[in-house]
């Protein structure tokens, strides 16, 4: 019988399941990093982890607190800088990336720049901006979005297009000259979502245990497609929970025990 788990844990496990063995995966700080460690410890031992700081192919012994943490550098195959990391993206050498953001719309576009107010120049809230997110979305083979589910985040149209998903729908990425498949999924604390092959609009793949469709509707600012048969997300296994709690993030740096 599987133990109780937190929303952070099921988001991490669901994210890790998108990572394939042998890939070059561009990873950020937070739950994506924990998910990458988990994938490497389970089904994807030969995934190559890449970080925006220029750290390439580390074999970390403990969880890092940032992408430039010496815990990553001490075992890395190569340590250079941000320019080299982004050049690897531009050269088509990255298979997969994981992104977050303040807003996500039905086409998988992300805003991490400016929210509300009078637009980009006079927003209600100024955020940190793209960093390497636009590079990942524009040049990696595919990318996954990992965010918490709320109407503030899931909006009909992003206030500012920081990072392109499918932009305005079918054919828009190709017309813009972007590389890769674009967003292949969205993992939230409510479920796992994908994108319709034809319309490129967001659609549900599975709901996490205990989550109801009404919860998704209440937390989303647009209509998400729903298949007739909507399964439950497979819960974390005992092995996955032990790896997360005992070996990967025992101090709860990223996995918060107080979340139900």
Short mmCIF file of N, CA, C and O in Angstrom, two decimals, residues 42-156:
data_model
loop_
_atom_site.label_atom_id
_atom_site.label_comp_id
_atom_site.label_asym_id
_atom_site.label_seq_id
_atom_site.Cartn_x
_atom_site.Cartn_y
_atom_site.Cartn_z
N UNK A 42 16.04 6.31 -11.00
CA UNK A 42 15.08 5.24 -11.27
C UNK A 42 15.12 4.82 -12.73
O UNK A 42 15.94 3.99 -13.13
N UNK A 43 14.27 5.40 -13.57
CA UNK A 43 14.09 4.89 -14.93
C UNK A 43 15.00 5.52 -15.98
O UNK A 43 15.02 5.06 -17.12
N UNK A 44 15.75 6.57 -15.62
CA UNK A 44 16.58 7.27 -16.61
C UNK A 44 18.01 7.48 -16.09
O UNK A 44 18.48 8.61 -15.97
N UNK A 45 18.73 6.40 -15.81
CA UNK A 45 20.08 6.55 -15.24
C UNK A 45 21.07 7.25 -16.16
O UNK A 45 22.06 7.83 -15.69
N UNK A 46 20.80 7.21 -17.48
CA UNK A 46 21.74 7.80 -18.43
C UNK A 46 21.28 9.15 -18.96
O UNK A 46 21.78 9.62 -19.99
N UNK A 47 20.30 9.79 -18.29
CA UNK A 47 19.95 11.15 -18.67
C UNK A 47 21.12 12.06 -18.31
O UNK A 47 21.77 11.91 -17.27
N UNK A 48 21.42 13.01 -19.19
CA UNK A 48 22.47 14.00 -18.94
C UNK A 48 21.81 15.28 -18.47
O UNK A 48 21.01 15.88 -19.19
N UNK A 49 22.13 15.70 -17.25
CA UNK A 49 21.54 16.91 -16.68
C UNK A 49 22.36 18.12 -17.10
O UNK A 49 23.60 18.10 -17.05
N UNK A 50 21.66 19.18 -17.51
CA UNK A 50 22.31 20.41 -17.96
C UNK A 50 21.67 21.57 -17.22
O UNK A 50 20.46 21.60 -17.00
N UNK A 51 22.51 22.55 -16.84
CA UNK A 51 22.02 23.67 -16.04
C UNK A 51 22.43 25.00 -16.68
O UNK A 51 23.51 25.10 -17.28
N UNK A 52 21.58 26.00 -16.53
CA UNK A 52 21.80 27.31 -17.15
C UNK A 52 23.12 27.94 -16.73
O UNK A 52 23.69 28.74 -17.46
N UNK A 53 23.61 27.59 -15.57
CA UNK A 53 24.87 28.14 -15.07
C UNK A 53 26.08 27.64 -15.85
O UNK A 53 27.19 28.13 -15.66
N UNK A 54 25.88 26.64 -16.71
CA UNK A 54 26.99 26.07 -17.45
C UNK A 54 27.51 24.77 -16.88
O UNK A 54 28.52 24.24 -17.35
N UNK A 55 26.82 24.22 -15.89
CA UNK A 55 27.19 22.93 -15.31
C UNK A 55 26.60 21.83 -16.20
O UNK A 55 25.40 21.80 -16.46
N UNK A 56 27.48 20.93 -16.65
CA UNK A 56 27.06 19.88 -17.58
C UNK A 56 27.37 18.50 -17.01
O UNK A 56 28.48 18.24 -16.56
N UNK A 57 26.37 17.64 -17.00
CA UNK A 57 26.49 16.23 -16.65
C UNK A 57 27.07 15.99 -15.25
O UNK A 57 28.01 15.23 -15.08
N UNK A 58 26.49 16.62 -14.21
CA UNK A 58 26.94 16.31 -12.86
C UNK A 58 26.37 14.97 -12.38
O UNK A 58 25.39 14.47 -12.92
N UNK A 59 27.00 14.42 -11.37
CA UNK A 59 26.51 13.23 -10.67
C UNK A 59 26.35 13.61 -9.20
O UNK A 59 27.13 13.19 -8.34
N UNK A 60 25.38 14.46 -8.88
CA UNK A 60 25.29 15.06 -7.55
C UNK A 60 25.02 14.04 -6.46
O UNK A 60 24.25 13.10 -6.65
N UNK A 61 25.66 14.24 -5.32
CA UNK A 61 25.49 13.34 -4.18
C UNK A 61 24.43 13.85 -3.21
O UNK A 61 23.95 13.10 -2.36
N UNK A 62 24.08 15.12 -3.29
CA UNK A 62 23.02 15.69 -2.45
C UNK A 62 22.34 16.81 -3.23
O UNK A 62 22.88 17.30 -4.23
N UNK A 63 21.17 17.22 -2.76
CA UNK A 63 20.39 18.20 -3.49
C UNK A 63 21.08 19.56 -3.50
O UNK A 63 21.62 20.01 -2.49
N UNK A 64 21.11 20.19 -4.66
CA UNK A 64 21.71 21.52 -4.78
C UNK A 64 20.67 22.59 -4.46
O UNK A 64 19.48 22.39 -4.65
N UNK A 65 21.13 23.72 -3.98
CA UNK A 65 20.22 24.82 -3.62
C UNK A 65 20.05 25.82 -4.75
O UNK A 65 19.26 26.75 -4.65
N UNK A 66 20.82 25.68 -5.82
CA UNK A 66 20.72 26.55 -6.98
C UNK A 66 21.47 25.89 -8.12
O UNK A 66 22.24 24.95 -7.92
N UNK A 67 21.27 26.40 -9.34
CA UNK A 67 21.89 25.77 -10.51
C UNK A 67 23.40 25.98 -10.56
O UNK A 67 24.09 25.31 -11.32
N UNK A 68 23.92 26.93 -9.75
CA UNK A 68 25.36 27.14 -9.70
C UNK A 68 26.00 26.61 -8.43
O UNK A 68 27.17 26.90 -8.15
N UNK A 69 25.27 25.82 -7.67
CA UNK A 69 25.75 25.28 -6.40
C UNK A 69 26.99 24.41 -6.61
O UNK A 69 27.03 23.58 -7.51
N UNK A 70 28.02 24.58 -5.76
CA UNK A 70 29.21 23.72 -5.87
C UNK A 70 28.91 22.23 -5.76
O UNK A 70 29.70 21.41 -6.22
N UNK A 71 27.76 21.87 -5.16
CA UNK A 71 27.38 20.45 -5.11
C UNK A 71 27.25 19.88 -6.53
O UNK A 71 27.51 18.70 -6.74
N UNK A 72 26.83 20.70 -7.47
CA UNK A 72 26.75 20.28 -8.86
C UNK A 72 28.12 20.34 -9.53
O UNK A 72 28.52 19.45 -10.27
N UNK A 73 28.85 21.40 -9.24
CA UNK A 73 30.13 21.62 -9.92
C UNK A 73 31.17 20.56 -9.58
O UNK A 73 31.99 20.18 -10.43
N UNK A 74 31.13 20.06 -8.36
CA UNK A 74 32.20 19.16 -7.90
C UNK A 74 32.22 17.83 -8.64
O UNK A 74 33.25 17.15 -8.67
N UNK A 75 31.11 17.43 -9.23
CA UNK A 75 31.06 16.14 -9.93
C UNK A 75 30.74 16.29 -11.41
O UNK A 75 30.51 15.29 -12.09
N UNK A 76 30.71 17.52 -11.91
CA UNK A 76 30.29 17.77 -13.29
C UNK A 76 31.36 17.37 -14.30
O UNK A 76 32.56 17.43 -14.02
N UNK A 77 30.92 16.98 -15.45
CA UNK A 77 31.84 16.69 -16.55
C UNK A 77 32.44 17.98 -17.08
O UNK A 77 33.57 17.99 -17.56
N UNK A 78 31.66 19.05 -16.99
CA UNK A 78 32.14 20.33 -17.51
C UNK A 78 31.47 21.46 -16.75
O UNK A 78 30.28 21.40 -16.46
N UNK A 79 32.24 22.52 -16.44
CA UNK A 79 31.70 23.74 -15.83
C UNK A 79 32.20 24.92 -16.65
O UNK A 79 33.41 25.14 -16.74
N UNK A 80 31.29 25.64 -17.27
CA UNK A 80 31.71 26.78 -18.11
C UNK A 80 30.94 28.03 -17.71
O UNK A 80 31.26 28.68 -16.72
N UNK A 81 29.88 28.35 -18.42
CA UNK A 81 29.10 29.54 -18.09
C UNK A 81 27.79 29.54 -18.83
O UNK A 81 27.49 28.64 -19.64
N UNK A 82 26.99 30.57 -18.60
CA UNK A 82 25.66 30.65 -19.18
C UNK A 82 25.70 30.69 -20.70
O UNK A 82 24.88 30.07 -21.37
N UNK A 83 26.67 31.40 -21.26
CA UNK A 83 26.75 31.50 -22.72
C UNK A 83 26.89 30.11 -23.34
O UNK A 83 26.19 29.77 -24.30
N UNK A 84 27.78 29.29 -22.79
CA UNK A 84 27.97 27.95 -23.33
C UNK A 84 26.70 27.12 -23.20
O UNK A 84 26.34 26.36 -24.11
N UNK A 85 26.02 27.26 -22.06
CA UNK A 85 24.79 26.49 -21.85
C UNK A 85 23.74 26.87 -22.88
O UNK A 85 23.07 25.99 -23.46
N UNK A 86 23.58 28.15 -23.14
CA UNK A 86 22.57 28.59 -24.10
C UNK A 86 22.99 28.27 -25.53
O UNK A 86 22.13 28.02 -26.39
N UNK A 87 24.29 28.24 -25.80
CA UNK A 87 24.76 27.84 -27.13
C UNK A 87 24.45 26.36 -27.39
O UNK A 87 24.17 25.97 -28.53
N UNK A 88 24.51 25.54 -26.35
CA UNK A 88 24.12 24.14 -26.52
C UNK A 88 22.65 24.04 -26.93
O UNK A 88 22.28 23.21 -27.76
N UNK A 89 21.83 24.91 -26.35
CA UNK A 89 20.42 24.96 -26.75
C UNK A 89 20.30 25.38 -28.21
O UNK A 89 19.62 24.73 -29.01
N UNK A 90 20.97 26.47 -28.56
CA UNK A 90 20.85 27.00 -29.91
C UNK A 90 21.39 26.02 -30.94
O UNK A 90 20.96 26.02 -32.10
N UNK A 91 22.32 25.18 -30.53
CA UNK A 91 22.88 24.20 -31.44
C UNK A 91 22.05 22.94 -31.59
O UNK A 91 22.44 22.01 -32.29
N UNK A 92 20.89 22.89 -30.92
CA UNK A 92 20.01 21.74 -31.04
C UNK A 92 20.45 20.54 -30.23
O UNK A 92 20.11 19.39 -30.57
N UNK A 93 21.19 20.77 -29.14
CA UNK A 93 21.75 19.68 -28.35
C UNK A 93 20.95 19.36 -27.09
O UNK A 93 21.40 18.57 -26.25
N UNK A 94 19.77 19.96 -26.93
CA UNK A 94 18.96 19.75 -25.73
C UNK A 94 17.63 19.10 -26.14
O UNK A 94 16.92 19.60 -27.01
N UNK A 95 17.33 17.97 -25.51
CA UNK A 95 16.11 17.24 -25.84
C UNK A 95 14.89 17.74 -25.07
O UNK A 95 13.76 17.66 -25.57
N UNK A 96 15.10 18.24 -23.85
CA UNK A 96 13.98 18.45 -22.94
C UNK A 96 14.31 19.53 -21.93
O UNK A 96 15.45 19.65 -21.47
N UNK A 97 13.31 20.35 -21.60
CA UNK A 97 13.46 21.35 -20.55
C UNK A 97 12.22 21.41 -19.69
O UNK A 97 11.14 20.96 -20.10
N UNK A 98 12.36 21.96 -18.50
CA UNK A 98 11.24 22.12 -17.57
C UNK A 98 11.14 23.59 -17.21
O UNK A 98 12.13 24.21 -16.81
N UNK A 99 9.93 24.16 -17.33
CA UNK A 99 9.73 25.58 -17.11
C UNK A 99 8.58 25.85 -16.14
O UNK A 99 7.63 25.06 -16.05
N UNK A 100 8.66 26.97 -15.44
CA UNK A 100 7.57 27.48 -14.63
C UNK A 100 7.14 28.83 -15.18
O UNK A 100 7.56 29.25 -16.25
N UNK A 101 6.30 29.55 -14.43
CA UNK A 101 5.87 30.86 -14.88
C UNK A 101 4.75 31.39 -14.01
O UNK A 101 4.16 30.66 -13.20
N UNK A 102 4.47 32.67 -14.16
CA UNK A 102 3.39 33.30 -13.39
C UNK A 102 2.03 33.10 -14.05
O UNK A 102 1.02 33.02 -13.37
N UNK A 103 2.01 33.03 -15.38
CA UNK A 103 0.78 32.80 -16.12
C UNK A 103 1.02 31.78 -17.24
O UNK A 103 2.09 31.77 -17.85
N UNK A 104 0.02 30.95 -17.47
CA UNK A 104 0.03 29.99 -18.58
C UNK A 104 -1.33 30.05 -19.24
O UNK A 104 -2.36 30.09 -18.56
N UNK A 105 -1.35 30.07 -20.58
CA UNK A 105 -2.65 30.10 -21.26
C UNK A 105 -2.94 28.75 -21.94
O UNK A 105 -2.16 27.80 -21.83
N UNK A 106 -4.06 28.66 -22.63
CA UNK A 106 -4.52 27.39 -23.17
C UNK A 106 -3.62 26.83 -24.26
O UNK A 106 -3.66 25.63 -24.57
N UNK A 107 -2.77 27.68 -24.87
CA UNK A 107 -1.83 27.22 -25.88
C UNK A 107 -0.44 26.95 -25.31
O UNK A 107 0.50 26.71 -26.06
N UNK A 108 -0.31 27.00 -23.98
CA UNK A 108 0.97 26.72 -23.37
C UNK A 108 1.97 27.87 -23.44
O UNK A 108 3.17 27.66 -23.23
N UNK A 109 1.49 29.07 -23.72
CA UNK A 109 2.36 30.25 -23.66
C UNK A 109 2.56 30.63 -22.20
O UNK A 109 1.65 30.47 -21.37
N UNK A 110 3.73 31.17 -21.87
CA UNK A 110 4.07 31.47 -20.48
C UNK A 110 4.41 32.95 -20.35
O UNK A 110 5.11 33.52 -21.19
N UNK A 111 3.96 33.54 -19.26
CA UNK A 111 4.34 34.90 -18.88
C UNK A 111 5.11 34.85 -17.57
O UNK A 111 4.60 34.38 -16.56
N UNK A 112 6.33 35.32 -17.59
CA UNK A 112 7.11 35.48 -16.36
C UNK A 112 7.74 36.86 -16.32
O UNK A 112 8.80 37.05 -15.72
N UNK A 113 7.08 37.83 -16.96
CA UNK A 113 7.65 39.18 -17.11
C UNK A 113 6.83 40.26 -16.44
O UNK A 113 7.34 41.02 -15.61
N UNK A 114 5.55 40.39 -16.80
CA UNK A 114 4.74 41.51 -16.32
C UNK A 114 3.28 41.09 -16.24
O UNK A 114 2.75 40.50 -17.18
N UNK A 115 2.63 41.44 -15.13
CA UNK A 115 1.23 41.05 -14.91
C UNK A 115 0.40 42.28 -14.63
O UNK A 115 0.76 43.11 -13.77
N UNK A 116 -0.74 42.41 -15.32
CA UNK A 116 -1.71 43.46 -15.03
C UNK A 116 -1.24 44.85 -15.39
O UNK A 116 -0.28 45.05 -16.14
N UNK A 117 -1.94 45.84 -14.84
CA UNK A 117 -1.59 47.23 -15.08
C UNK A 117 -1.83 47.65 -16.51
O UNK A 117 -2.81 47.25 -17.14
N UNK A 118 -0.88 48.43 -17.04
CA UNK A 118 -1.02 48.98 -18.39
C UNK A 118 -0.05 48.33 -19.37
O UNK A 118 0.47 48.97 -20.28
N UNK A 119 0.20 47.05 -19.15
CA UNK A 119 1.07 46.34 -20.08
C UNK A 119 2.52 46.30 -19.63
O UNK A 119 2.84 46.55 -18.46
N UNK A 120 3.40 46.01 -20.58
CA UNK A 120 4.80 45.77 -20.27
C UNK A 120 5.47 46.96 -19.58
O UNK A 120 6.24 46.79 -18.63
N UNK A 121 5.19 48.17 -20.02
CA UNK A 121 5.92 49.33 -19.50
C UNK A 121 5.42 49.79 -18.13
O UNK A 121 6.19 50.33 -17.35
N UNK A 122 4.14 49.54 -17.84
CA UNK A 122 3.59 49.95 -16.54
C UNK A 122 2.71 48.84 -15.99
O UNK A 122 1.50 49.01 -15.84
N UNK A 123 3.30 47.71 -15.65
CA UNK A 123 2.50 46.58 -15.14
C UNK A 123 2.13 46.78 -13.67
O UNK A 123 2.76 47.58 -12.96
N UNK A 124 1.15 46.05 -13.21
CA UNK A 124 0.84 46.04 -11.79
C UNK A 124 1.94 45.31 -11.02
O UNK A 124 2.29 45.70 -9.90
N UNK A 125 2.49 44.27 -11.64
CA UNK A 125 3.57 43.50 -11.01
C UNK A 125 4.65 43.21 -12.04
O UNK A 125 4.36 42.66 -13.11
N UNK A 126 5.88 43.61 -11.73
CA UNK A 126 7.02 43.32 -12.60
C UNK A 126 7.72 42.08 -12.05
O UNK A 126 8.06 42.01 -10.87
N UNK A 127 7.93 41.10 -12.93
CA UNK A 127 8.54 39.84 -12.53
C UNK A 127 9.97 39.73 -13.06
O UNK A 127 10.47 40.65 -13.70
N UNK A 128 10.60 38.59 -12.82
CA UNK A 128 12.01 38.44 -13.14
C UNK A 128 12.34 38.32 -14.61
O UNK A 128 13.48 38.52 -15.01
N UNK A 129 11.35 37.96 -15.44
CA UNK A 129 11.61 37.87 -16.86
C UNK A 129 11.98 36.47 -17.30
O UNK A 129 11.86 35.49 -16.56
N UNK A 130 12.48 36.38 -18.51
CA UNK A 130 12.67 35.09 -19.17
C UNK A 130 13.79 34.26 -18.57
O UNK A 130 13.65 33.06 -18.39
N UNK A 131 14.95 34.88 -18.27
CA UNK A 131 16.12 34.06 -18.00
C UNK A 131 16.39 33.23 -19.24
O UNK A 131 16.39 33.73 -20.36
N UNK A 132 16.56 31.93 -19.08
CA UNK A 132 16.76 31.05 -20.23
C UNK A 132 15.50 30.40 -20.73
O UNK A 132 15.56 29.54 -21.63
N UNK A 133 14.33 30.78 -20.18
CA UNK A 133 13.09 30.07 -20.51
C UNK A 133 12.72 30.18 -21.99
O UNK A 133 12.31 29.21 -22.61
N UNK A 134 12.85 31.38 -22.56
CA UNK A 134 12.52 31.54 -23.97
C UNK A 134 13.45 30.69 -24.83
O UNK A 134 13.02 30.06 -25.80
N UNK A 135 14.72 30.65 -24.47
CA UNK A 135 15.68 29.83 -25.21
C UNK A 135 15.27 28.35 -25.19
O UNK A 135 15.34 27.66 -26.21
N UNK A 136 14.88 27.87 -24.00
CA UNK A 136 14.48 26.47 -23.86
C UNK A 136 13.25 26.19 -24.71
O UNK A 136 13.20 25.22 -25.48
N UNK A 137 12.23 27.05 -24.58
CA UNK A 137 10.98 26.82 -25.32
C UNK A 137 11.16 26.93 -26.82
O UNK A 137 10.47 26.26 -27.59
N UNK A 138 12.09 27.77 -27.24
CA UNK A 138 12.27 28.03 -28.67
C UNK A 138 13.22 27.05 -29.34
O UNK A 138 13.18 26.88 -30.57
N UNK A 139 14.11 26.40 -28.55
CA UNK A 139 15.17 25.62 -29.18
C UNK A 139 15.29 24.18 -28.70
O UNK A 139 15.89 23.36 -29.38
N UNK A 140 14.74 23.85 -27.52
CA UNK A 140 14.82 22.46 -27.05
C UNK A 140 13.87 21.58 -27.84
O UNK A 140 12.91 22.05 -28.45
N UNK A 141 14.12 20.27 -27.80
CA UNK A 141 13.26 19.33 -28.51
C UNK A 141 11.82 19.40 -28.05
O UNK A 141 10.88 19.33 -28.86
N UNK A 142 11.61 19.55 -26.75
CA UNK A 142 10.29 19.73 -26.17
C UNK A 142 10.45 20.24 -24.75
O UNK A 142 11.54 20.20 -24.19
N UNK A 143 9.35 20.74 -24.18
CA UNK A 143 9.45 21.21 -22.80
C UNK A 143 8.17 20.94 -22.04
O UNK A 143 7.08 20.77 -22.62
N UNK A 144 8.33 20.89 -20.72
CA UNK A 144 7.24 20.62 -19.79
C UNK A 144 7.05 21.85 -18.91
O UNK A 144 8.02 22.49 -18.51
N UNK A 145 5.80 22.18 -18.60
CA UNK A 145 5.48 23.30 -17.71
C UNK A 145 5.07 22.73 -16.35
O UNK A 145 4.25 21.81 -16.28
N UNK A 146 5.64 23.26 -15.28
CA UNK A 146 5.31 22.82 -13.93
C UNK A 146 4.93 24.04 -13.10
O UNK A 146 5.77 24.91 -12.84
N UNK A 147 3.67 24.12 -12.70
CA UNK A 147 3.15 25.26 -11.95
C UNK A 147 2.05 24.79 -11.01
O UNK A 147 1.49 23.71 -11.17
N UNK A 148 1.73 25.62 -10.02
CA UNK A 148 0.56 25.36 -9.18
C UNK A 148 -0.69 25.90 -9.87
O UNK A 148 -0.65 26.88 -10.60
N UNK A 149 -1.78 25.23 -9.62
CA UNK A 149 -3.01 25.45 -10.37
C UNK A 149 -3.90 26.48 -9.69
O UNK A 149 -4.42 26.23 -8.60
N UNK A 150 -4.09 27.62 -10.34
CA UNK A 150 -5.01 28.63 -9.82
C UNK A 150 -5.46 29.51 -10.98
O UNK A 150 -4.84 29.52 -12.05
N UNK A 151 -6.54 30.25 -10.77
CA UNK A 151 -7.03 31.16 -11.82
C UNK A 151 -6.06 32.30 -12.08
O UNK A 151 -6.07 32.89 -13.17
N UNK A 152 -5.23 32.63 -11.12
CA UNK A 152 -4.20 33.66 -11.35
C UNK A 152 -3.15 33.17 -12.33
O UNK A 152 -2.56 33.96 -13.07
N UNK A 153 -2.91 31.86 -12.33
CA UNK A 153 -1.88 31.29 -13.20
C UNK A 153 -2.46 30.83 -14.53
O UNK A 153 -1.87 31.10 -15.59
N UNK A 154 -3.60 30.15 -14.52
CA UNK A 154 -4.19 29.61 -15.75
C UNK A 154 -5.18 30.62 -16.31
O UNK A 154 -6.34 30.68 -15.89
N UNK A 155 -4.70 31.42 -17.26
CA UNK A 155 -5.49 32.54 -17.79
C UNK A 155 -5.80 32.32 -19.27
O UNK A 155 -5.10 31.59 -19.97
N UNK A 156 -6.87 32.97 -19.72
CA UNK A 156 -7.29 32.85 -21.12
C UNK A 156 -6.18 33.29 -22.07
O UNK A 156 -5.92 32.65 -23.10
#
